[in-house]
Amino acid sequence: EERLLRTLEHQTQLARLFEVSPDLHCVADADGRILIANDSLCKLFSLDPVELIGLPLSDLVSVEKRAEFEAAIQRAAAMGASVSDFRTPCPVDEGTLQIAWSFAFDPDRGLLYVAGRDTTHEQNRRQQLEQTASQMRALMSGISEAVIATDLAPLRGDIAAVAAGHAPCLGEGCGDRGIRAAGHGILGYA
């Protein structure tokens, strides 16, 4: 009797966790039809819990990704496997959100346990960071080219002379006459 009470309490706690989670949670049958869903999933898709019962989970996914999503569910069900971080666009009232789905199939019960997380903000931040990094690389490349062009412009004649073997002196053995260009000492010589 005590064991039964603990099991019942445990089930109540899990049900409460299921309901208060900000993430999307549902249980579906082997065909991917929703049997139960938490409030977060209902709110995000603006559906009443009763409307969700029997709805194919893939109906929540954009039409372009629906077949791929259904195939992933079928593979998980056929192999009794789990799928993690399966990302799909999902149309909602506010536009389209990017949802990262994870699901696991329990072959003994014939149930698919599903969790989803809205990753739209995360993906937008990642794209912004990639765009900023690309802009920074372009800026640094431009700065490097400008510095090289500015620093080497006066040396072009001297470099050509050195390459042709006409420079009388290079390096330390020249005293204070090291390579000079346009009145500026280089290589540490004045």
XYZ file of N, CA and C in Angstrom:
570
model
N 0.818 -1.189 0.000
C 0.000 0.000 0.000
C 0.871 1.266 0.000
N 1.944 1.258 0.780
C 2.855 2.409 0.828
C 3.537 2.606 -0.525
N 3.900 1.512 -1.152
C 4.526 1.581 -2.483
C 3.562 2.167 -3.508
N 2.311 1.780 -3.429
C 1.292 2.308 -4.326
C 1.125 3.820 -4.126
N 1.131 4.262 -2.883
C 1.020 5.694 -2.586
C 2.220 6.467 -3.131
N 3.411 5.925 -2.987
C 4.613 6.585 -3.524
C 4.549 6.662 -5.041
N 4.101 5.599 -5.678
C 3.967 5.582 -7.138
C 2.949 6.617 -7.589
N 1.843 6.683 -6.887
C 0.803 7.665 -7.205
C 1.327 9.092 -7.025
N 2.058 9.327 -5.955
C 2.651 10.648 -5.708
C 3.660 10.998 -6.803
N 4.455 10.030 -7.175
C 5.440 10.227 -8.253
C 4.732 10.584 -9.556
N 3.666 9.868 -9.879
C 2.905 10.149 -11.102
C 2.294 11.551 -11.068
N 1.824 11.962 -9.909
C 1.241 13.298 -9.747
C 2.315 14.361 -9.963
N 3.501 14.146 -9.426
C 4.593 15.092 -9.602
C 5.004 15.195 -11.074
N 5.079 14.066 -11.753
C 5.427 14.079 -13.178
C 4.360 14.799 -14.001
N 3.106 14.573 -13.666
C 2.019 15.252 -14.373
C 2.106 16.757 -14.156
N 2.435 17.166 -12.953
C 2.579 18.599 -12.652
C 3.748 19.182 -13.436
N 4.849 18.486 -13.492
C 6.011 18.935 -14.266
C 5.650 19.070 -15.740
N 4.938 18.128 -16.255
C 4.462 18.130 -17.644
C 3.647 19.395 -17.928
N 2.792 19.768 -17.004
C 1.900 20.912 -17.200
C 2.593 22.255 -17.046
N 3.548 22.392 -16.150
C 4.157 23.706 -15.897
C 5.358 23.992 -16.791
N 5.812 23.027 -17.535
C 6.987 23.226 -18.383
C 6.722 24.268 -19.464
N 7.657 25.189 -19.681
C 7.502 26.146 -20.778
C 7.761 25.491 -22.143
N 8.385 24.322 -22.135
C 8.638 23.603 -23.377
C 7.371 22.881 -23.817
N 7.384 22.431 -25.053
C 6.237 21.745 -25.636
C 6.364 20.252 -25.343
N 5.321 19.667 -24.806
C 5.340 18.239 -24.503
C 4.025 17.602 -24.931
N 4.139 16.405 -25.467
C 2.933 15.636 -25.769
C 3.282 14.160 -25.831
N 2.259 13.360 -25.799
C 2.380 11.915 -25.990
C 1.518 11.602 -27.203
N 2.078 10.802 -28.118
C 1.355 10.445 -29.343
C 1.368 8.926 -29.494
N 0.484 8.443 -30.346
C 0.478 7.013 -30.629
C 1.556 6.691 -31.675
N 1.645 5.431 -32.059
C 2.697 5.002 -32.991
C 2.578 5.660 -34.362
N 1.396 6.155 -34.702
C 1.203 6.848 -35.983
C 1.462 8.345 -35.876
N 1.825 8.811 -34.680
C 2.117 10.228 -34.499
C 0.887 11.071 -34.207
N -0.227 10.445 -33.838
C -1.443 11.198 -33.484
C -1.396 11.545 -31.996
N -1.622 12.821 -31.699
C -1.497 13.326 -30.332
C -2.589 12.735 -29.441
N -2.155 12.217 -28.279
C -3.081 11.672 -27.291
C -3.292 12.647 -26.136
N -2.213 13.351 -25.766
C -2.271 14.334 -24.684
C -1.165 15.351 -24.935
N -1.432 16.604 -24.563
C -0.444 17.675 -24.763
C -0.480 18.623 -23.577
N 0.656 19.256 -23.305
C 0.684 20.216 -22.198
C 0.174 21.584 -22.662
N -0.038 22.461 -21.686
C -0.587 23.790 -21.972
C 0.310 24.611 -22.893
N 1.613 24.468 -22.760
C 2.532 25.247 -23.598
C 2.330 24.941 -25.074
N 2.152 23.676 -25.400
C 1.930 23.292 -26.795
C 0.582 23.844 -27.276
N -0.440 23.734 -26.434
C -1.766 24.246 -26.804
C -1.710 25.755 -27.053
N -1.064 26.482 -26.172
C -0.990 27.943 -26.294
C -0.194 28.358 -27.523
N 0.944 27.737 -27.749
C 1.792 28.132 -28.870
C 1.053 27.986 -30.198
N 0.309 26.908 -30.346
C -0.389 26.659 -31.604
C -1.846 27.140 -31.571
N -2.200 27.840 -30.504
C -3.552 28.407 -30.353
C -4.640 27.353 -30.576
N -4.439 26.200 -29.945
C -5.409 25.111 -30.070
C -5.889 24.686 -28.689
N -7.126 24.330 -28.613
C -7.711 23.795 -27.394
C -7.176 22.375 -27.216
N -6.964 21.939 -25.976
C -6.471 20.567 -25.774
C -7.342 19.512 -26.452
N -8.626 19.716 -26.502
C -9.522 18.759 -27.141
C -9.275 18.722 -28.650
N -8.959 19.884 -29.247
C -8.675 19.940 -30.686
C -7.403 19.171 -31.041
N -6.471 19.124 -30.092
C -5.203 18.447 -30.348
C -5.331 16.929 -30.338
N -6.253 16.410 -29.572
C -6.386 14.949 -29.459
C -6.740 14.359 -30.826
N -5.899 13.436 -31.267
C -6.100 12.786 -32.561
C -5.445 13.520 -33.719
N -4.981 14.754 -33.496
C -4.321 15.522 -34.551
C -2.942 14.924 -34.833
N -2.597 14.704 -36.085
C -1.234 14.236 -36.380
C -0.216 15.294 -35.943
N 0.772 14.858 -35.235
C 1.824 15.768 -34.775
C 2.432 16.531 -35.948
N 2.539 15.879 -37.085
C 3.144 16.510 -38.263
C 2.322 17.686 -38.775
N 1.038 17.780 -38.400
C 0.229 18.937 -38.806
C 0.709 20.229 -38.165
N 1.523 20.130 -37.122
C 2.065 21.319 -36.462
C 3.295 21.861 -37.187
N 3.831 21.072 -38.093
C 5.068 21.395 -38.804
C 4.728 22.010 -40.161
N 5.610 22.875 -40.661
C 5.370 23.489 -41.974
C 5.244 22.411 -43.046
N 4.475 22.709 -44.056
C 4.201 21.753 -45.136
C 5.505 21.262 -45.768
N 6.480 22.149 -45.923
C 7.756 21.790 -46.578
C 8.523 20.717 -45.813
N 8.389 20.669 -44.501
C 9.146 19.720 -43.675
C 8.300 18.551 -43.180
N 7.032 18.543 -43.518
C 6.102 17.556 -42.964
C 6.485 16.114 -43.300
N 6.787 15.830 -44.547
C 7.121 14.450 -44.945
C 8.393 13.982 -44.242
N 9.370 14.851 -44.147
C 10.629 14.502 -43.468
C 10.383 14.245 -41.981
N 9.525 15.052 -41.374
C 9.181 14.892 -39.968
C 8.450 13.565 -39.738
N 7.474 13.269 -40.594
C 6.735 12.011 -40.491
C 7.664 10.804 -40.648
N 8.614 10.917 -41.567
C 9.565 9.815 -41.778
C 10.428 9.599 -40.542
N 10.830 10.681 -39.892
C 11.640 10.558 -38.667
C 10.832 9.878 -37.561
N 9.557 10.237 -37.446
C 8.693 9.598 -36.445
C 8.554 8.113 -36.755
N 8.334 7.771 -38.022
C 8.170 6.370 -38.411
C 9.439 5.558 -38.164
N 10.600 6.169 -38.439
C 11.875 5.480 -38.171
C 12.030 5.217 -36.684
N 11.711 6.221 -35.866
C 11.824 6.055 -34.410
C 10.887 4.948 -33.933
N 9.673 4.941 -34.461
C 8.694 3.916 -34.055
C 9.124 2.532 -34.517
N 9.628 2.424 -35.730
C 10.024 1.119 -36.281
C 11.229 0.543 -35.544
N 12.121 1.403 -35.100
C 13.361 0.926 -34.461
C 13.318 1.055 -32.947
N 12.251 1.637 -32.410
C 12.202 1.859 -30.964
C 13.297 2.810 -30.532
N 13.585 3.797 -31.370
C 14.713 4.694 -31.150
C 14.263 6.079 -30.712
N 15.252 6.904 -30.417
C 15.023 8.301 -30.058
C 15.582 9.204 -31.142
N 14.996 10.359 -31.268
C 15.472 11.383 -32.198
C 15.647 12.656 -31.378
N 16.770 13.336 -31.567
C 17.029 14.572 -30.827
C 17.284 15.718 -31.779
N 16.842 16.889 -31.370
C 17.151 18.146 -32.055
C 16.766 18.134 -33.537
N 15.589 17.619 -33.838
C 15.065 17.630 -35.199
C 14.368 18.977 -35.384
N 14.984 19.863 -36.157
C 14.494 21.240 -36.267
C 13.564 21.423 -37.455
N 12.433 22.078 -37.166
C 11.454 22.336 -38.216
C 10.851 23.719 -38.039
N 10.490 24.361 -39.135
C 9.685 25.579 -39.018
C 8.239 25.173 -38.719
N 7.585 25.934 -37.862
C 6.197 25.652 -37.499
C 5.392 26.941 -37.586
N 4.345 26.935 -38.404
C 3.513 28.131 -38.507
C 2.650 28.315 -37.255
N 2.661 29.529 -36.726
C 1.812 29.901 -35.587
C 1.162 31.239 -35.927
N 0.282 31.701 -35.058
C -0.423 32.959 -35.323
C 0.520 34.137 -35.548
N 1.651 34.168 -34.846
C 2.590 35.291 -34.926
C 3.557 35.187 -36.101
N 3.508 34.121 -36.853
C 4.450 33.924 -37.964
C 4.922 32.482 -37.991
N 6.221 32.310 -38.181
C 6.807 30.976 -38.207
C 7.895 30.893 -37.145
N 7.819 29.869 -36.338
C 8.826 29.627 -35.309
C 9.656 28.418 -35.701
N 10.890 28.407 -35.232
C 11.766 27.257 -35.419
C 11.696 26.416 -34.148
N 11.256 25.177 -34.290
C 11.117 24.293 -33.127
C 12.118 23.150 -33.255
N 12.829 22.891 -32.167
C 13.732 21.739 -32.091
C 12.968 20.637 -31.355
N 12.671 19.556 -32.066
C 11.895 18.447 -31.521
C 12.819 17.314 -31.087
N 12.423 16.659 -30.024
C 13.053 15.408 -29.601
C 11.917 14.439 -29.301
N 12.092 13.196 -29.719
C 11.067 12.219 -29.398
C 11.679 10.849 -29.214
N 10.978 10.072 -28.399
C 11.409 8.701 -28.115
C 10.183 7.799 -28.176
N 10.355 6.648 -28.763
C 9.252 5.700 -28.900
C 9.417 4.583 -27.882
N 8.335 4.282 -27.196
C 8.304 3.169 -26.253
C 7.544 2.024 -26.927
N 8.260 1.000 -27.432
C 7.583 -0.082 -28.164
C 6.655 -0.920 -27.282
N 6.950 -1.006 -25.997
C 6.094 -1.791 -25.107
C 4.707 -1.173 -24.956
N 4.666 0.121 -24.957
C 3.389 0.825 -24.792
C 2.839 1.347 -26.123
N 3.684 1.359 -27.153
C 3.263 1.898 -28.439
C 3.064 3.400 -28.408
N 3.854 4.078 -27.570
C 3.698 5.524 -27.388
C 4.954 6.278 -27.806
N 4.720 7.453 -28.344
C 5.789 8.359 -28.741
C 5.773 9.532 -27.766
N 6.879 9.731 -27.059
C 7.011 10.835 -26.110
C 7.756 11.960 -26.811
N 7.138 13.138 -26.824
C 7.640 14.241 -27.649
C 7.899 15.473 -26.791
N 9.031 16.128 -27.068
C 9.342 17.417 -26.446
C 9.795 18.361 -27.558
N 9.400 19.598 -27.461
C 9.804 20.599 -28.441
C 10.198 21.885 -27.745
N 11.119 22.598 -28.369
C 11.584 23.865 -27.793
C 11.667 24.899 -28.901
N 11.152 26.087 -28.632
C 11.227 27.189 -29.588
C 12.669 27.697 -29.624
N 13.320 27.530 -30.761
C 14.716 27.962 -30.913
C 14.842 29.156 -31.851
N 13.727 29.815 -32.150
C 13.724 30.936 -33.092
C 14.688 32.031 -32.651
N 14.578 32.456 -31.403
C 15.436 33.530 -30.890
C 16.906 33.119 -30.940
N 17.174 31.887 -30.538
C 18.550 31.357 -30.565
C 19.103 31.359 -31.990
N 18.316 30.920 -32.960
C 18.779 30.881 -34.345
C 18.967 32.289 -34.900
N 18.080 33.221 -34.532
C 18.251 34.606 -34.967
C 19.527 35.199 -34.400
N 19.816 34.915 -33.127
C 21.067 35.407 -32.515
C 22.278 34.813 -33.213
N 22.221 33.514 -33.521
C 23.327 32.856 -34.198
C 23.565 33.483 -35.573
N 22.487 33.750 -36.308
C 22.617 34.380 -37.621
C 23.188 35.786 -37.505
N 22.761 36.532 -36.490
C 23.299 37.875 -36.277
C 24.786 37.817 -35.950
N 25.188 36.862 -35.108
C 26.605 36.710 -34.769
C 27.428 36.339 -36.001
N 26.900 35.425 -36.817
C 27.614 35.039 -38.036
C 27.740 36.220 -38.989
N 26.690 37.022 -39.091
C 26.724 38.197 -39.964
C 27.732 39.214 -39.432
N 27.737 39.434 -38.123
C 28.693 40.367 -37.519
C 30.121 39.870 -37.714
N 30.354 38.583 -37.528
C 31.693 38.016 -37.724
C 32.134 38.186 -39.172
N 31.228 37.963 -40.110
C 31.551 38.135 -41.529
C 31.897 39.594 -41.823
N 31.126 40.507 -41.263
C 31.412 41.933 -41.452
C 32.757 42.307 -40.837
N 33.059 41.743 -39.674
C 34.350 42.026 -39.018
C 35.514 41.490 -39.855
N 35.350 40.289 -40.415
C 36.403 39.738 -41.268
C 36.630 40.624 -42.487
N 35.530 41.087 -43.097
C 35.646 41.964 -44.263
C 36.318 43.269 -43.874
N 35.955 43.817 -42.724
C 36.569 45.052 -42.249
C 38.058 44.860 -41.982
N 38.401 43.764 -41.299
C 39.820 43.500 -40.988
C 40.609 43.266 -42.271
N 40.026 42.593 -43.221
C 40.701 42.373 -44.501
C 40.943 43.704 -45.197
N 39.926 44.566 -45.182
C 40.071 45.886 -45.788
C 41.131 46.716 -45.102
N 41.166 46.645 -43.765
C 42.182 47.388 -43.011
C 43.565 46.853 -43.339
N 43.703 45.519 -43.373
C 45.003 44.917 -43.696
C 45.479 45.346 -45.073
N 44.586 45.322 -46.051
C 44.964 45.731 -47.407
C 45.355 47.197 -47.447
N 44.633 48.036 -46.696
C 44.952 49.462 -46.662
C 46.304 49.696 -46.008
N 46.593 48.985 -44.928
C 47.885 49.143 -44.237
C 49.016 48.697 -45.150
N 48.846 47.563 -45.790
C 49.885 47.064 -46.698
C 50.091 48.048 -47.841
N 49.015 48.535 -48.420
C 49.126 49.481 -49.531
C 49.798 50.764 -49.074
N 49.465 51.250 -47.880
C 50.049 52.494 -47.367
C 51.506 52.304 -46.997
N 51.844 51.235 -46.311
C 53.207 51.005 -45.847
C 54.154 50.642 -46.980
N 53.689 49.920 -47.965
C 54.575 49.435 -49.010
C 54.654 50.348 -50.231
N 53.725 51.282 -50.370
C 53.731 52.155 -51.553
C 55.071 52.869 -51.729
N 55.642 53.463 -50.669
C 56.928 54.147 -50.867
C 58.084 53.184 -51.151
N 57.923 51.898 -50.845
C 59.011 50.941 -50.991
C 59.052 50.277 -52.360
N 58.039 50.495 -53.167
C 57.957 49.748 -54.415
C 59.222 49.871 -55.247
N 59.763 51.052 -55.340
C 61.005 51.240 -56.115
C 62.167 50.506 -55.475
N 62.321 50.632 -54.151
C 63.433 49.967 -53.460
C 63.290 48.448 -53.524
N 62.073 47.950 -53.385
C 61.860 46.509 -53.454
C 62.200 46.008 -54.850
N 61.817 46.770 -55.853
C 62.152 46.376 -57.230
C 63.667 46.380 -57.424
N 64.352 47.343 -56.846
C 65.810 47.407 -56.973
C 66.466 46.228 -56.267
N 65.966 45.882 -55.071
C 66.524 44.736 -54.332
C 66.297 43.464 -55.137
N 65.086 43.315 -55.674
C 64.771 42.120 -56.435
C 65.648 42.022 -57.683
N 66.009 43.176 -58.249
C 66.844 43.182 -59.456
C 68.327 43.086 -59.116
N 68.662 43.122 -57.827
C 70.065 43.031 -57.420
C 70.807 44.354 -57.513
N 70.098 45.477 -57.599
C 70.743 46.787 -57.733
C 70.872 47.529 -56.430
N 70.390 46.977 -55.323
C 70.502 47.695 -54.056
C 71.893 47.474 -53.517
N 72.601 48.534 -53.184
C 73.988 48.401 -52.743
C 74.127 47.785 -51.362
N 73.122 47.918 -50.513
C 73.323 47.450 -49.151
C 72.005 47.041 -48.531
N 72.010 45.888 -47.894
C 70.846 45.406 -47.162
C 71.317 44.922 -45.797
N 70.582 45.213 -44.766
C 70.832 44.598 -43.467
C 71.784 45.363 -42.591
N 72.324 44.647 -41.578
C 73.092 45.277 -40.525
C 74.465 45.739 -40.978
N 75.026 45.101 -41.952
C 76.357 45.472 -42.393
C 76.425 46.838 -43.054
N 75.332 47.522 -43.164
C 75.279 48.807 -43.844
C 75.357 49.966 -42.882
N 75.626 49.704 -41.616
C 75.657 50.786 -40.647
C 74.287 51.404 -40.526
N 74.252 52.732 -40.575
C 72.965 53.371 -40.458
C 72.328 53.602 -41.828
N 72.841 52.931 -42.863
C 72.311 53.101 -44.203
C 71.372 51.964 -44.590
N 70.756 51.243 -43.666
C 69.848 50.149 -44.015
C 68.866 50.587 -45.083
N 67.994 49.751 -45.453
C 67.036 50.068 -46.511
C 66.251 51.301 -46.094
N 66.179 52.268 -46.973
C 65.421 53.494 -46.720
C 64.438 53.689 -47.862
N 63.308 54.224 -47.492
C 62.323 54.515 -48.524
C 61.607 55.801 -48.160
N 61.570 56.709 -49.073
C 60.867 57.975 -48.907
C 61.230 58.638 -47.587
N 62.506 58.560 -47.181
C 62.954 59.229 -45.969
C 62.613 58.512 -44.691
N 62.031 57.335 -44.754
C 61.659 56.587 -43.549
C 62.554 55.372 -43.402
N 63.107 55.184 -42.211
C 63.907 53.989 -41.971
C 63.006 52.796 -41.760
N 63.455 51.652 -42.252
C 62.716 50.434 -41.982
C 63.681 49.376 -41.518
N 63.174 48.282 -41.093
C 63.969 47.188 -40.506
C 64.745 47.668 -39.309
N 64.254 48.683 -38.626
C 64.880 49.144 -37.403
C 66.043 50.106 -37.626
N 66.303 50.535 -38.838
C 67.406 51.440 -39.091
C 66.881 52.837 -39.362
N 67.576 53.806 -38.870
C 67.142 55.189 -39.068
C 67.829 55.781 -40.276
